[in-house]
Coordinates of C-alpha atoms in Angstrom, one line a residue:
M1 CA 79.0 -99.2 -45.9
T2 CA 79.7 -102.4 -47.8
G3 CA 76.5 -104.0 -49.0
T4 CA 74.3 -101.2 -47.8
R5 CA 71.2 -100.9 -49.9
I6 CA 70.0 -97.4 -50.8
S7 CA 66.2 -97.5 -50.9
S8 CA 64.2 -95.6 -53.4
H9 CA 61.6 -93.2 -52.0
R10 CA 58.4 -91.7 -53.3
V11 CA 56.0 -89.1 -52.0
S12 CA 52.3 -89.8 -52.3
L13 CA 49.9 -87.0 -53.0
S14 CA 48.3 -87.7 -49.6
T15 CA 51.7 -87.2 -47.9
L16 CA 52.3 -84.0 -49.9
D17 CA 48.8 -82.7 -48.9
A18 CA 49.3 -83.6 -45.2
I19 CA 52.5 -81.7 -45.0
A20 CA 51.1 -78.7 -46.9
R21 CA 48.1 -78.4 -44.6
G22 CA 50.0 -78.9 -41.4
V23 CA 48.4 -82.2 -40.5
A24 CA 51.4 -84.5 -41.0
G25 CA 51.7 -87.0 -38.1
P26 CA 54.7 -89.0 -36.8
D27 CA 54.2 -91.6 -39.6
V28 CA 54.9 -88.9 -42.2
V29 CA 57.9 -87.7 -40.3
H30 CA 59.3 -91.3 -40.2
E31 CA 58.7 -91.6 -43.9
V32 CA 60.8 -88.5 -44.5
R33 CA 63.4 -89.7 -42.0
R34 CA 63.9 -92.9 -44.0
A35 CA 64.6 -90.9 -47.1
E36 CA 67.0 -88.7 -45.1
R37 CA 68.9 -91.8 -44.0
S38 CA 69.4 -92.8 -47.7
R39 CA 70.6 -89.3 -48.5
T40 CA 73.1 -89.4 -45.6
L41 CA 74.5 -92.7 -47.0
L42 CA 74.9 -91.1 -50.4
L43 CA 76.6 -88.1 -48.9
L44 CA 79.1 -90.4 -47.1
R45 CA 79.8 -92.2 -50.3
A46 CA 80.4 -88.9 -52.1
V47 CA 82.8 -87.8 -49.4
R48 CA 84.6 -91.2 -49.7
D49 CA 84.9 -90.8 -53.5
E50 CA 86.1 -87.2 -53.2
A51 CA 88.8 -88.3 -50.8
A52 CA 89.9 -91.1 -53.0
S53 CA 90.3 -88.7 -55.9
S54 CA 92.4 -86.3 -53.8
P55 CA 94.7 -88.4 -51.6
K56 CA 96.7 -85.4 -50.5
A57 CA 93.6 -83.8 -49.0
Q58 CA 93.7 -86.5 -46.2
G59 CA 96.9 -84.9 -44.8
P60 CA 98.5 -86.7 -41.8
L61 CA 95.6 -89.0 -41.2
P62 CA 95.2 -92.5 -42.6
D63 CA 92.9 -92.7 -45.6
L64 CA 89.2 -92.9 -45.0
E65 CA 89.1 -96.6 -45.7
S66 CA 90.1 -97.4 -42.2
A67 CA 87.1 -95.4 -40.9
W68 CA 84.9 -97.1 -43.5
Q69 CA 86.0 -100.5 -42.3
V70 CA 85.0 -99.6 -38.7
L71 CA 81.6 -98.5 -39.9
D72 CA 81.3 -101.8 -41.7
R73 CA 82.0 -103.7 -38.5
V74 CA 79.5 -101.7 -36.6
Q75 CA 76.9 -102.3 -39.3
Q76 CA 77.4 -106.0 -39.0
S77 CA 77.5 -106.3 -35.2
A78 CA 75.3 -103.5 -34.0
P79 CA 73.2 -101.8 -36.7
A80 CA 71.2 -99.8 -34.1
A81 CA 74.5 -98.1 -33.0
L82 CA 75.3 -97.2 -36.5
E83 CA 71.8 -95.8 -36.9
T84 CA 72.2 -93.7 -33.8
V85 CA 75.2 -92.0 -35.3
L86 CA 74.2 -91.6 -38.9
S87 CA 70.8 -90.2 -38.0
Y88 CA 72.4 -87.4 -35.9
P89 CA 71.7 -84.1 -37.7
Y90 CA 75.3 -82.8 -37.6
V91 CA 76.7 -86.0 -39.3
A92 CA 74.8 -85.2 -42.5
G93 CA 75.5 -81.5 -41.9
W94 CA 79.3 -82.4 -41.8
A95 CA 79.1 -84.4 -45.0
G96 CA 77.3 -81.6 -46.9
F97 CA 79.7 -78.9 -45.6
T98 CA 82.8 -81.0 -46.4
L99 CA 81.6 -81.8 -49.9
R100 CA 81.1 -78.1 -50.6
R101 CA 84.5 -77.3 -49.0
L102 CA 86.3 -79.8 -51.2
R103 CA 84.5 -79.0 -54.4
R104 CA 84.1 -75.3 -54.3
G105 CA 86.4 -74.1 -51.5
H106 CA 85.4 -71.8 -48.7
P107 CA 87.1 -68.4 -48.7
T108 CA 86.6 -67.7 -45.0
D109 CA 87.3 -71.2 -43.6
P110 CA 90.9 -71.5 -42.4
T111 CA 90.5 -75.2 -41.4
P112 CA 92.6 -77.6 -43.5
A113 CA 90.7 -80.0 -45.7
W114 CA 92.2 -83.0 -43.9
V115 CA 90.6 -81.9 -40.6
H116 CA 87.1 -81.8 -42.3
L117 CA 87.7 -85.2 -44.0
G118 CA 89.1 -86.7 -40.8
H119 CA 85.9 -86.0 -39.0
L120 CA 84.7 -89.3 -40.6
H121 CA 87.2 -91.1 -38.3
G122 CA 85.5 -89.5 -35.3
I123 CA 82.1 -90.6 -36.6
A124 CA 83.4 -94.1 -37.0
A125 CA 84.9 -94.0 -33.5
A126 CA 81.5 -92.8 -32.1
A127 CA 79.7 -95.7 -33.8
A128 CA 82.2 -98.2 -32.3
L129 CA 81.8 -96.7 -28.8
H130 CA 78.0 -97.0 -29.1
A131 CA 78.4 -100.6 -30.3
G132 CA 80.9 -101.5 -27.6
I133 CA 83.5 -102.9 -30.1
D134 CA 87.3 -102.4 -30.0
V135 CA 88.6 -99.5 -32.1
D136 CA 91.9 -97.7 -32.7
L137 CA 91.6 -94.6 -34.9
R138 CA 93.5 -91.5 -35.6
V139 CA 91.3 -88.4 -35.5
P140 CA 91.7 -84.7 -35.9
A141 CA 92.0 -82.5 -32.8
R142 CA 91.0 -78.8 -32.9
S143 CA 92.9 -76.7 -30.4
G144 CA 93.4 -79.7 -28.2
T145 CA 89.8 -80.9 -28.4
V146 CA 88.5 -84.1 -30.0
T147 CA 84.8 -84.3 -30.8
V148 CA 83.1 -87.7 -30.7
P149 CA 79.7 -87.0 -32.5
T150 CA 76.6 -87.9 -30.5
L151 CA 78.6 -88.6 -27.3
G152 CA 80.8 -85.6 -26.4
A153 CA 84.3 -84.2 -26.6
A154 CA 87.6 -84.9 -25.0
F155 CA 89.9 -82.0 -24.2
S156 CA 93.5 -81.5 -23.0
P157 CA 93.7 -78.3 -21.0
V158 CA 97.5 -78.2 -21.7
A159 CA 97.1 -78.6 -25.4
S160 CA 94.2 -76.1 -25.5
R161 CA 96.3 -73.4 -23.8
R162 CA 99.2 -74.0 -26.0
A163 CA 97.1 -73.9 -29.1
R164 CA 95.5 -70.6 -28.0
A165 CA 98.9 -69.2 -27.3
G166 CA 100.1 -70.2 -30.7
R167 CA 102.8 -72.5 -29.3
V168 CA 101.4 -75.7 -31.0
D169 CA 99.4 -76.2 -34.2
Q170 CA 95.7 -75.4 -33.9
W171 CA 95.0 -78.6 -35.7
S172 CA 96.7 -81.9 -34.8
V173 CA 96.3 -85.6 -34.8
A174 CA 94.8 -87.5 -31.8
R175 CA 94.1 -91.1 -31.2
I176 CA 91.0 -92.9 -29.9
R177 CA 91.5 -96.4 -28.5
S178 CA 88.9 -98.7 -27.0
R179 CA 89.8 -102.2 -25.9
D180 CA 88.3 -104.4 -23.1
R181 CA 86.5 -101.4 -21.5
D182 CA 89.7 -99.4 -21.5
R183 CA 88.7 -96.4 -23.5
R184 CA 91.1 -93.4 -23.9
I185 CA 91.9 -90.5 -26.2
D186 CA 95.5 -89.4 -26.6
I187 CA 95.8 -85.7 -27.3
G188 CA 99.4 -84.5 -27.6
D189 CA 101.2 -85.7 -24.4
D190 CA 97.9 -86.0 -22.5
T191 CA 95.6 -89.1 -22.2
V192 CA 92.0 -88.6 -21.4
R193 CA 90.4 -91.8 -19.9
L194 CA 86.8 -92.0 -20.9
P195 CA 84.3 -92.6 -18.0
P196 CA 82.2 -95.8 -17.9
D197 CA 79.1 -93.7 -18.5
L198 CA 79.8 -91.4 -21.5
S199 CA 76.7 -89.4 -20.7
R200 CA 78.4 -87.9 -17.7
D201 CA 81.2 -85.4 -17.5
A202 CA 84.6 -86.5 -16.2
T203 CA 88.1 -85.2 -16.1
G204 CA 89.0 -84.1 -19.6
W205 CA 85.5 -85.2 -20.9
W206 CA 82.5 -83.1 -21.7
A207 CA 79.4 -85.3 -22.2
L208 CA 76.7 -84.3 -24.7
R209 CA 73.7 -83.4 -22.5
R210 CA 70.1 -84.2 -23.2
L211 CA 67.0 -82.1 -22.4
E212 CA 63.8 -84.1 -21.9
C213 CA 60.3 -82.7 -21.5
R214 CA 57.2 -84.6 -20.7
E215 CA 53.6 -83.5 -21.1
G216 CA 51.3 -86.4 -20.5
S217 CA 52.3 -89.1 -23.0
R218 CA 54.1 -86.7 -25.2
V219 CA 57.9 -86.5 -24.9
L220 CA 60.4 -84.1 -26.5
S221 CA 63.9 -85.3 -26.1
L222 CA 66.7 -83.1 -27.6
R223 CA 70.4 -83.2 -27.2
L224 CA 71.8 -79.9 -26.2
D225 CA 74.9 -79.7 -28.5
D226 CA 77.4 -77.1 -27.5
L227 CA 80.3 -79.2 -28.8
D228 CA 80.0 -80.5 -32.4
P229 CA 82.1 -78.4 -34.8
Y230 CA 79.4 -78.7 -37.5
R231 CA 76.5 -77.6 -35.4
G232 CA 76.9 -74.1 -36.9
L233 CA 75.2 -75.3 -40.1
Y234 CA 77.1 -73.1 -42.5
E235 CA 80.3 -72.6 -40.6
T236 CA 82.4 -74.6 -38.2
L237 CA 82.3 -73.6 -34.5
D238 CA 84.5 -74.2 -31.5
P239 CA 83.0 -75.8 -28.4
H240 CA 81.2 -73.3 -26.2
R241 CA 80.4 -75.2 -23.0
L242 CA 77.3 -74.1 -21.2
D243 CA 77.5 -74.1 -17.4
D244 CA 75.0 -75.9 -15.2
A245 CA 72.9 -72.8 -14.6
E246 CA 72.5 -72.2 -18.3
V247 CA 71.6 -75.9 -18.9
A248 CA 69.0 -75.7 -16.1
G249 CA 67.6 -72.5 -17.7
W250 CA 67.3 -74.3 -21.0
Q251 CA 65.6 -77.3 -19.4
R252 CA 63.1 -75.1 -17.5
M253 CA 62.2 -72.9 -20.5
L254 CA 62.0 -75.9 -22.9
G255 CA 59.6 -77.6 -20.6
E256 CA 57.3 -74.6 -20.4
A257 CA 57.5 -74.1 -24.2
W258 CA 56.7 -77.8 -24.8
H259 CA 53.7 -77.5 -22.5
L260 CA 52.4 -74.7 -24.7
V261 CA 52.9 -76.6 -27.9
C262 CA 51.2 -79.7 -26.5
R263 CA 48.3 -77.6 -25.2
H264 CA 47.7 -75.6 -28.3
L265 CA 48.9 -77.8 -31.1
P266 CA 48.7 -81.4 -29.8
D267 CA 48.8 -83.1 -33.2
R268 CA 51.7 -81.0 -34.3
A269 CA 53.5 -81.9 -31.1
D270 CA 53.4 -85.6 -31.9
A271 CA 55.2 -84.9 -35.2
M272 CA 57.6 -82.5 -33.7
S273 CA 58.8 -85.0 -31.1
A274 CA 59.5 -87.4 -34.0
A275 CA 61.3 -84.8 -36.1
L276 CA 63.5 -82.8 -33.7
D277 CA 66.8 -84.3 -32.4
A278 CA 69.2 -81.6 -31.3
V279 CA 69.3 -78.0 -30.4
A280 CA 72.6 -76.0 -30.7
P281 CA 72.5 -73.0 -28.4
R282 CA 73.4 -69.7 -30.0
P283 CA 74.7 -66.6 -28.2
F284 CA 72.0 -64.4 -26.8
T285 CA 72.4 -60.9 -28.4
S286 CA 69.2 -59.0 -27.8
R287 CA 66.0 -59.2 -25.8
F288 CA 63.7 -58.7 -28.8
P289 CA 64.4 -60.6 -32.0
L290 CA 63.8 -64.4 -32.0
I291 CA 67.0 -65.9 -33.3
S292 CA 67.0 -69.4 -34.7
A293 CA 68.1 -71.3 -37.8
S294 CA 68.1 -74.7 -39.4
S295 CA 69.4 -76.4 -42.5
G296 CA 68.0 -78.8 -45.0
E297 CA 71.2 -80.8 -44.7
A298 CA 70.9 -81.3 -40.9
F299 CA 67.5 -82.9 -40.6
G300 CA 66.3 -82.6 -37.0
G301 CA 68.9 -80.0 -35.8
I302 CA 68.0 -76.5 -34.9
N303 CA 70.1 -73.5 -33.7
V304 CA 68.4 -71.3 -31.1
A305 CA 69.3 -68.3 -29.0
R306 CA 67.3 -68.9 -25.8
P307 CA 64.6 -66.1 -25.6
H308 CA 63.1 -64.5 -22.6
A309 CA 59.7 -66.1 -22.6
P310 CA 58.6 -69.7 -23.1
E311 CA 55.9 -68.7 -25.6
D312 CA 58.7 -67.3 -27.8
L313 CA 60.6 -70.6 -27.6
A314 CA 57.4 -72.4 -28.4
E315 CA 57.1 -70.3 -31.5
I316 CA 60.7 -71.0 -32.4
L317 CA 60.1 -74.8 -32.1
V318 CA 57.1 -74.7 -34.4
H319 CA 58.9 -72.4 -36.8
E320 CA 62.1 -74.5 -37.1
Y321 CA 60.1 -77.8 -37.2
Q322 CA 58.3 -76.5 -40.3
H323 CA 61.7 -75.7 -41.9
V324 CA 63.1 -79.2 -41.0
L325 CA 60.1 -81.0 -42.4
L326 CA 60.0 -79.0 -45.6
G327 CA 63.7 -79.4 -46.0
G328 CA 63.2 -83.2 -45.9
L329 CA 60.3 -83.0 -48.4
L330 CA 62.4 -80.9 -50.8
H331 CA 65.0 -83.7 -51.0
L332 CA 62.2 -85.9 -52.4
V333 CA 60.2 -83.6 -54.6
P334 CA 61.1 -80.2 -56.1
L335 CA 58.5 -77.6 -55.4
T336 CA 60.1 -74.7 -57.3
R337 CA 61.8 -74.6 -60.6
Q338 CA 65.6 -74.2 -60.9
G339 CA 66.9 -71.1 -62.6
E340 CA 64.0 -68.7 -61.8
E341 CA 65.6 -65.4 -61.0
R342 CA 62.5 -63.4 -59.9
L343 CA 62.7 -62.0 -56.4
F344 CA 59.8 -61.5 -54.0
H345 CA 58.9 -59.5 -51.0
A346 CA 59.1 -61.6 -47.9
P347 CA 57.4 -59.9 -44.9
W348 CA 59.8 -61.6 -42.4
R349 CA 63.0 -60.6 -44.2
D350 CA 64.8 -57.4 -45.0
D351 CA 66.1 -58.7 -48.3
P352 CA 64.3 -59.8 -51.5
R353 CA 63.9 -63.6 -51.6
P354 CA 64.0 -66.1 -54.5
A355 CA 61.0 -68.5 -54.9
A356 CA 62.7 -71.3 -53.0
G357 CA 63.5 -69.0 -50.1
L358 CA 60.0 -67.5 -50.1
L359 CA 58.5 -70.9 -49.9
Q360 CA 60.5 -71.8 -46.9
G361 CA 59.3 -68.6 -45.1
V362 CA 55.7 -69.1 -46.1
Y363 CA 55.7 -72.6 -44.7
A364 CA 57.5 -71.6 -41.5
F365 CA 55.1 -68.7 -40.8
F366 CA 52.1 -70.8 -41.7
G367 CA 53.0 -72.9 -38.7
V368 CA 53.7 -69.8 -36.5
T369 CA 50.3 -68.4 -37.5
E370 CA 48.6 -71.6 -36.5
F371 CA 50.3 -71.6 -33.2
W372 CA 49.4 -68.0 -32.2
R373 CA 45.9 -68.4 -33.6
A374 CA 45.4 -71.4 -31.3
V375 CA 46.8 -69.5 -28.3
A376 CA 44.5 -66.5 -29.1
R377 CA 41.5 -68.7 -29.2
S378 CA 42.3 -70.6 -26.0
G379 CA 40.9 -67.9 -23.6
D380 CA 44.3 -67.5 -21.8
A381 CA 43.8 -63.9 -20.6
A382 CA 47.4 -63.4 -19.6
I383 CA 48.6 -63.6 -23.2
A384 CA 45.4 -63.2 -25.3
D385 CA 46.2 -59.7 -26.6
F386 CA 49.8 -60.6 -27.6
A387 CA 48.6 -63.8 -29.2
A388 CA 46.0 -61.9 -31.2
F389 CA 48.8 -59.4 -32.3
A390 CA 51.2 -62.2 -33.3
C391 CA 48.5 -64.1 -35.2
A392 CA 47.4 -60.9 -37.1
R393 CA 51.0 -60.0 -37.6
W394 CA 51.7 -63.1 -39.7
L395 CA 48.4 -64.3 -41.1
E396 CA 47.7 -61.7 -43.8
P397 CA 51.3 -61.2 -44.9
T398 CA 51.9 -64.9 -45.1
L399 CA 48.8 -65.4 -47.1
E400 CA 49.8 -62.5 -49.4
A401 CA 53.2 -64.1 -49.9
A402 CA 51.8 -67.5 -50.6
R403 CA 49.3 -66.1 -53.2
A404 CA 52.1 -64.1 -54.9
L405 CA 54.3 -67.2 -55.2
R406 CA 51.4 -69.4 -56.3
A407 CA 50.6 -67.0 -59.1
D408 CA 54.2 -67.0 -60.4
R409 CA 55.7 -69.5 -62.8
A410 CA 58.3 -70.6 -60.3
P411 CA 56.4 -73.4 -58.5
T412 CA 56.3 -76.9 -60.1
E413 CA 53.0 -78.7 -60.4
A414 CA 53.7 -80.3 -57.0
G415 CA 54.7 -76.9 -55.6
R416 CA 51.5 -75.3 -56.8
R417 CA 49.4 -78.1 -55.2
F418 CA 51.5 -77.6 -52.0
L419 CA 50.7 -73.9 -52.0
D420 CA 47.1 -74.5 -52.7
G421 CA 46.9 -76.4 -49.4
I422 CA 48.6 -73.5 -47.5
V423 CA 46.5 -70.8 -49.2
E424 CA 43.2 -72.7 -48.5
Q425 CA 44.0 -73.0 -44.8
L426 CA 45.2 -69.5 -44.4
T427 CA 42.2 -68.1 -46.3
T428 CA 39.9 -70.0 -43.9
W429 CA 41.6 -68.6 -40.9
A430 CA 41.7 -65.0 -42.3
A431 CA 37.9 -65.1 -42.7
G432 CA 37.4 -65.4 -39.0
S433 CA 40.3 -63.5 -37.5
P434 CA 40.0 -59.9 -36.2
R435 CA 42.4 -57.2 -37.1
H436 CA 44.9 -55.8 -34.6
R437 CA 46.0 -52.2 -34.7
G438 CA 49.5 -53.0 -33.5
A439 CA 49.9 -55.7 -36.1
D440 CA 48.7 -53.4 -38.8
I441 CA 51.3 -50.8 -37.9
V442 CA 54.1 -53.4 -37.8
T443 CA 53.1 -54.9 -41.1
A444 CA 52.9 -51.5 -42.8
D445 CA 56.3 -50.6 -41.3
H446 CA 57.9 -53.6 -42.8
R447 CA 56.2 -53.4 -46.2
A448 CA 57.0 -49.7 -46.6
G449 CA 60.5 -50.1 -45.3
W450 CA 61.2 -52.9 -47.8
R451 CA 59.8 -51.0 -50.7
L452 CA 61.9 -47.9 -49.8
R453 CA 65.1 -49.9 -49.8
H454 CA 64.5 -52.3 -52.7
L455 CA 62.4 -50.6 -55.3
R456 CA 63.7 -48.0 -57.7
A457 CA 61.3 -45.6 -59.4
D458 CA 61.7 -44.8 -63.1
P459 CA 64.4 -42.1 -63.2
A460 CA 62.7 -40.3 -66.1
V461 CA 59.4 -40.0 -64.1
V462 CA 61.3 -38.9 -61.0
A463 CA 63.1 -36.2 -63.1
T464 CA 59.8 -35.1 -64.6
L465 CA 58.2 -34.7 -61.2
A466 CA 61.1 -32.8 -59.8
R467 CA 61.1 -30.4 -62.7
A468 CA 57.3 -29.9 -62.4
W469 CA 57.7 -29.0 -58.7
R470 CA 60.4 -26.5 -59.5
E471 CA 58.5 -24.9 -62.3
G472 CA 55.2 -24.9 -60.6
D473 CA 53.7 -27.1 -63.3
E474 CA 50.1 -28.0 -62.2
N475 CA 49.7 -30.8 -64.9
G476 CA 49.7 -34.4 -63.8
V477 CA 52.0 -37.2 -65.0
T478 CA 50.5 -39.6 -67.4
D479 CA 53.5 -42.0 -67.8
R480 CA 53.3 -45.3 -66.1
C481 CA 55.6 -45.4 -63.1
T482 CA 57.7 -48.4 -63.7
E483 CA 59.7 -49.8 -60.9
T484 CA 62.8 -52.0 -60.6
L485 CA 63.4 -54.4 -57.8
V486 CA 67.1 -54.6 -56.8
P487 CA 68.7 -57.0 -54.3
G488 CA 70.9 -54.3 -52.8
S489 CA 69.5 -52.1 -50.1
D490 CA 69.2 -48.3 -50.5
G491 CA 69.8 -47.5 -46.9
P492 CA 70.1 -49.3 -43.5
W493 CA 67.5 -51.5 -42.0
S494 CA 66.5 -51.2 -38.3
L495 CA 64.2 -53.5 -36.2
A496 CA 64.2 -51.0 -33.3
R497 CA 60.7 -49.7 -33.9
V498 CA 59.2 -53.1 -34.6
D499 CA 60.8 -54.6 -31.5
L500 CA 59.5 -51.7 -29.4
L501 CA 56.0 -52.0 -30.7
R502 CA 56.1 -55.7 -30.1
C503 CA 57.3 -55.0 -26.5
V504 CA 54.5 -52.5 -25.9
V505 CA 51.8 -55.0 -27.0
R506 CA 53.2 -57.6 -24.7
E507 CA 54.1 -55.4 -21.7
G508 CA 51.9 -52.4 -22.0
S509 CA 52.8 -48.7 -22.1
S510 CA 55.3 -49.2 -19.2
A511 CA 57.6 -50.6 -21.9
V512 CA 57.9 -47.1 -23.4
K513 CA 60.8 -45.8 -21.5
P514 CA 64.5 -45.1 -22.2
A515 CA 65.8 -48.5 -21.1
P516 CA 64.3 -50.6 -23.9
A517 CA 65.1 -47.8 -26.4
E518 CA 68.8 -48.0 -25.4
S519 CA 68.8 -51.8 -25.9
T520 CA 67.2 -51.6 -29.3
G521 CA 68.3 -48.4 -30.8
A522 CA 64.8 -46.9 -30.8
T523 CA 64.7 -43.1 -31.1
V524 CA 62.6 -40.5 -29.3
A525 CA 60.3 -40.5 -32.3
D526 CA 59.9 -44.3 -32.1
L527 CA 59.0 -44.1 -28.4
A528 CA 56.4 -41.5 -29.1
L529 CA 54.9 -43.6 -32.0
A530 CA 54.8 -46.7 -29.8
D531 CA 53.1 -44.8 -27.0
G532 CA 50.4 -43.4 -29.3
R533 CA 51.7 -39.8 -29.3
H534 CA 51.5 -39.5 -33.0
A535 CA 51.7 -35.7 -33.4
E536 CA 54.9 -35.7 -31.3
A537 CA 56.2 -38.6 -33.3
L538 CA 55.5 -36.8 -36.6
D539 CA 57.5 -33.8 -35.4
S540 CA 60.4 -35.9 -34.2
Y541 CA 60.6 -37.9 -37.4
R542 CA 60.4 -34.6 -39.4
A543 CA 63.5 -33.4 -37.4
E544 CA 65.3 -36.7 -38.1
I545 CA 64.7 -36.4 -41.9
A546 CA 66.0 -32.8 -41.8
D547 CA 69.1 -34.1 -40.1
D548 CA 69.6 -37.1 -42.4
P549 CA 67.3 -36.9 -45.4
D550 CA 68.2 -40.4 -46.7
H551 CA 67.6 -42.4 -43.5
P552 CA 64.9 -45.1 -44.3
P553 CA 63.6 -45.7 -40.7
S554 CA 62.9 -41.9 -40.3
W555 CA 60.9 -41.8 -43.6
I556 CA 58.8 -44.8 -42.7
G557 CA 58.3 -43.7 -39.2
F558 CA 57.0 -40.3 -40.6
A559 CA 54.7 -42.1 -42.9
L560 CA 53.3 -44.3 -40.1
A561 CA 52.8 -41.4 -37.7
W562 CA 51.1 -39.3 -40.4
S563 CA 48.8 -42.1 -41.4
C564 CA 47.7 -42.4 -37.8
L565 CA 46.8 -38.7 -37.7
A566 CA 45.3 -38.3 -41.1
S567 CA 43.8 -40.3 -44.0
G568 CA 44.0 -39.3 -47.7
P569 CA 46.1 -39.8 -50.8
G570 CA 49.2 -38.2 -49.3
P571 CA 49.8 -40.6 -46.4
A572 CA 48.7 -43.5 -48.6
L573 CA 51.2 -42.6 -51.3
L574 CA 54.0 -42.2 -48.8
L575 CA 53.4 -45.7 -47.3
R576 CA 52.8 -47.3 -50.7
R577 CA 55.5 -45.5 -52.8
P578 CA 58.1 -44.2 -50.3
H579 CA 60.9 -44.9 -52.7
L580 CA 59.3 -42.5 -55.3
V581 CA 58.7 -39.7 -52.8
R582 CA 62.3 -40.0 -51.4
A583 CA 63.7 -40.1 -55.0
V584 CA 62.0 -36.9 -55.9
H585 CA 63.0 -35.4 -52.6
R586 CA 66.6 -36.2 -53.3
L587 CA 66.5 -34.2 -56.6
L588 CA 64.7 -31.3 -55.0
R589 CA 67.1 -30.9 -52.1
D590 CA 70.1 -30.8 -54.5
G591 CA 71.2 -27.2 -54.3
A592 CA 67.9 -25.9 -52.7
D593 CA 65.8 -26.2 -49.6
A594 CA 63.9 -29.5 -49.8
P595 CA 60.1 -29.6 -49.3
Q596 CA 58.6 -31.1 -46.2
P597 CA 57.9 -34.8 -46.7
D598 CA 54.1 -34.5 -46.2
V599 CA 53.8 -31.5 -48.5
L600 CA 55.7 -33.3 -51.2
A601 CA 53.8 -36.5 -50.8
T602 CA 50.4 -34.7 -51.0
W603 CA 51.6 -32.7 -54.1
L604 CA 52.7 -36.0 -55.8
A605 CA 49.5 -37.8 -55.0
E606 CA 47.5 -35.1 -56.7
R607 CA 49.6 -35.4 -59.9
L608 CA 50.2 -39.1 -60.3
P609 CA 47.8 -41.5 -62.0
T610 CA 45.4 -43.0 -59.4
G611 CA 45.0 -46.6 -58.5
D612 CA 47.5 -49.5 -58.3
D613 CA 46.9 -50.3 -62.0
A614 CA 48.9 -47.2 -62.8
Y615 CA 52.0 -49.0 -61.7
E616 CA 53.7 -51.8 -63.5
R617 CA 54.6 -54.9 -61.6
P618 CA 58.1 -54.5 -60.3
R619 CA 60.7 -56.2 -62.4
T620 CA 63.9 -57.7 -61.0
G621 CA 67.1 -55.8 -61.7
M622 CA 70.7 -56.4 -60.7
A623 CA 71.8 -52.9 -60.1

């Protein structure tokens, strides 16, 4: 806006340390928010400049100067109204998305550029409505719906039906007018008259609803945004209006989740209430995985599929808050170096992650670990075992990932200091945390499954071992077994067994029955493993491998069941180097009967150099 001053922002070491150690308070959040406001202003200016350099991109709408002038008027007469709009997560999210769309294109986005650019007119109209000033603006309509960010959306049922039937353009021009309390939106031949109270639904008007939870003096207030086209973070979305029952379900579960956060992480709750602004509901697809997302461009906005249990939503809130805060920090200080191509194992992802992505995961699961650790130590018998499982599930793997990243050259000086704080805290917790058998199995499952899919053993060593098997050679292999890490996955990934094991810890052995198996894709072997019937599981996984010798979940399930029944170098090798065992197995089954997995793993373990030092550190490849 004209005359707007962009402030400079610095991060003190004390602020960096507070964020790293999870002790940042509302004052730190507000400090990051001030920087985010400056960034949003810069993004708006960049959109304006981009539009000025491409006049045709503005299509049938007036140029952006008309919207800019309205924002100037609001800034002069009601700066708080402007702040309300510009601080909304999906305004900055829109600006970032639109800049990328204009500069680099978007192969899967059918929306015309003018519709994205024209959203600024809707932002200006929203600011004017908040300020109570007159306005007359042309804005884009999507399938007969006009979004007014932070307030709601107007819709024409007739225009919507025609757009869906293909009888009118999916994208059209609408008009927002406000004069002397007469506020209306013209969409095609329809006029939607806005209600006096824009927070309430009316004919042709969906209000943006708010969820508010109180726990003593602590308040969490989130807008439940099922309307904004840019709430999808990396893609545009049509409105998906929740009915009253769904909204009530969100309110109830959010209140219970907020109670848990305030009880177990009271200091973190204060910062979370200052950081989180909006939740965009995502479709619920499964009972088991926790589905959520956030973007560094939309500070304070989170996308969540409402889970079954309030403690799961509490975990999601903590998890996404960590991402939001770190995203804001990264706009102020780089924590990893650009251009580093090394990829890492992330124990929460099925794909190899670059340093920047691994850092995000480390920080998010640092917060998740702290939450479940606090719940486990609270003495709540109803959830004590699951909390101990969840804490153990993430503590050691997150610490391992943090140490691996800290030892690499990718972190900047500030990034290494940041990781020092995380590692110090996790190390302290690990010293006093008991192990959990279920967590050990789930962790081993993920680590071995990731290695099977993403590590490639040296082909020369694999060929030598296969030849030695065929020829009955009793000599060992002295070559170092080099490995290459590749982004592509050698086989499918399945969360069925992990979801089932998690369910068993939470609900007991009654969860091991066909119904959850059908909903997750768990096999008979998975059910037996989860129920502790390891010999039965081993036989079933053996049959699965015979039927499909390349299927990764079967190989890893076999390794887990075998390690539960026996110790020794064979089970250890199959869990540690499943990619090597399967690679040799592939060569041996070519034109002949393949050996049994346990027989082959035991034979290999006796002929390979012992100790992890016999294996070179995996190097990144692009095969």
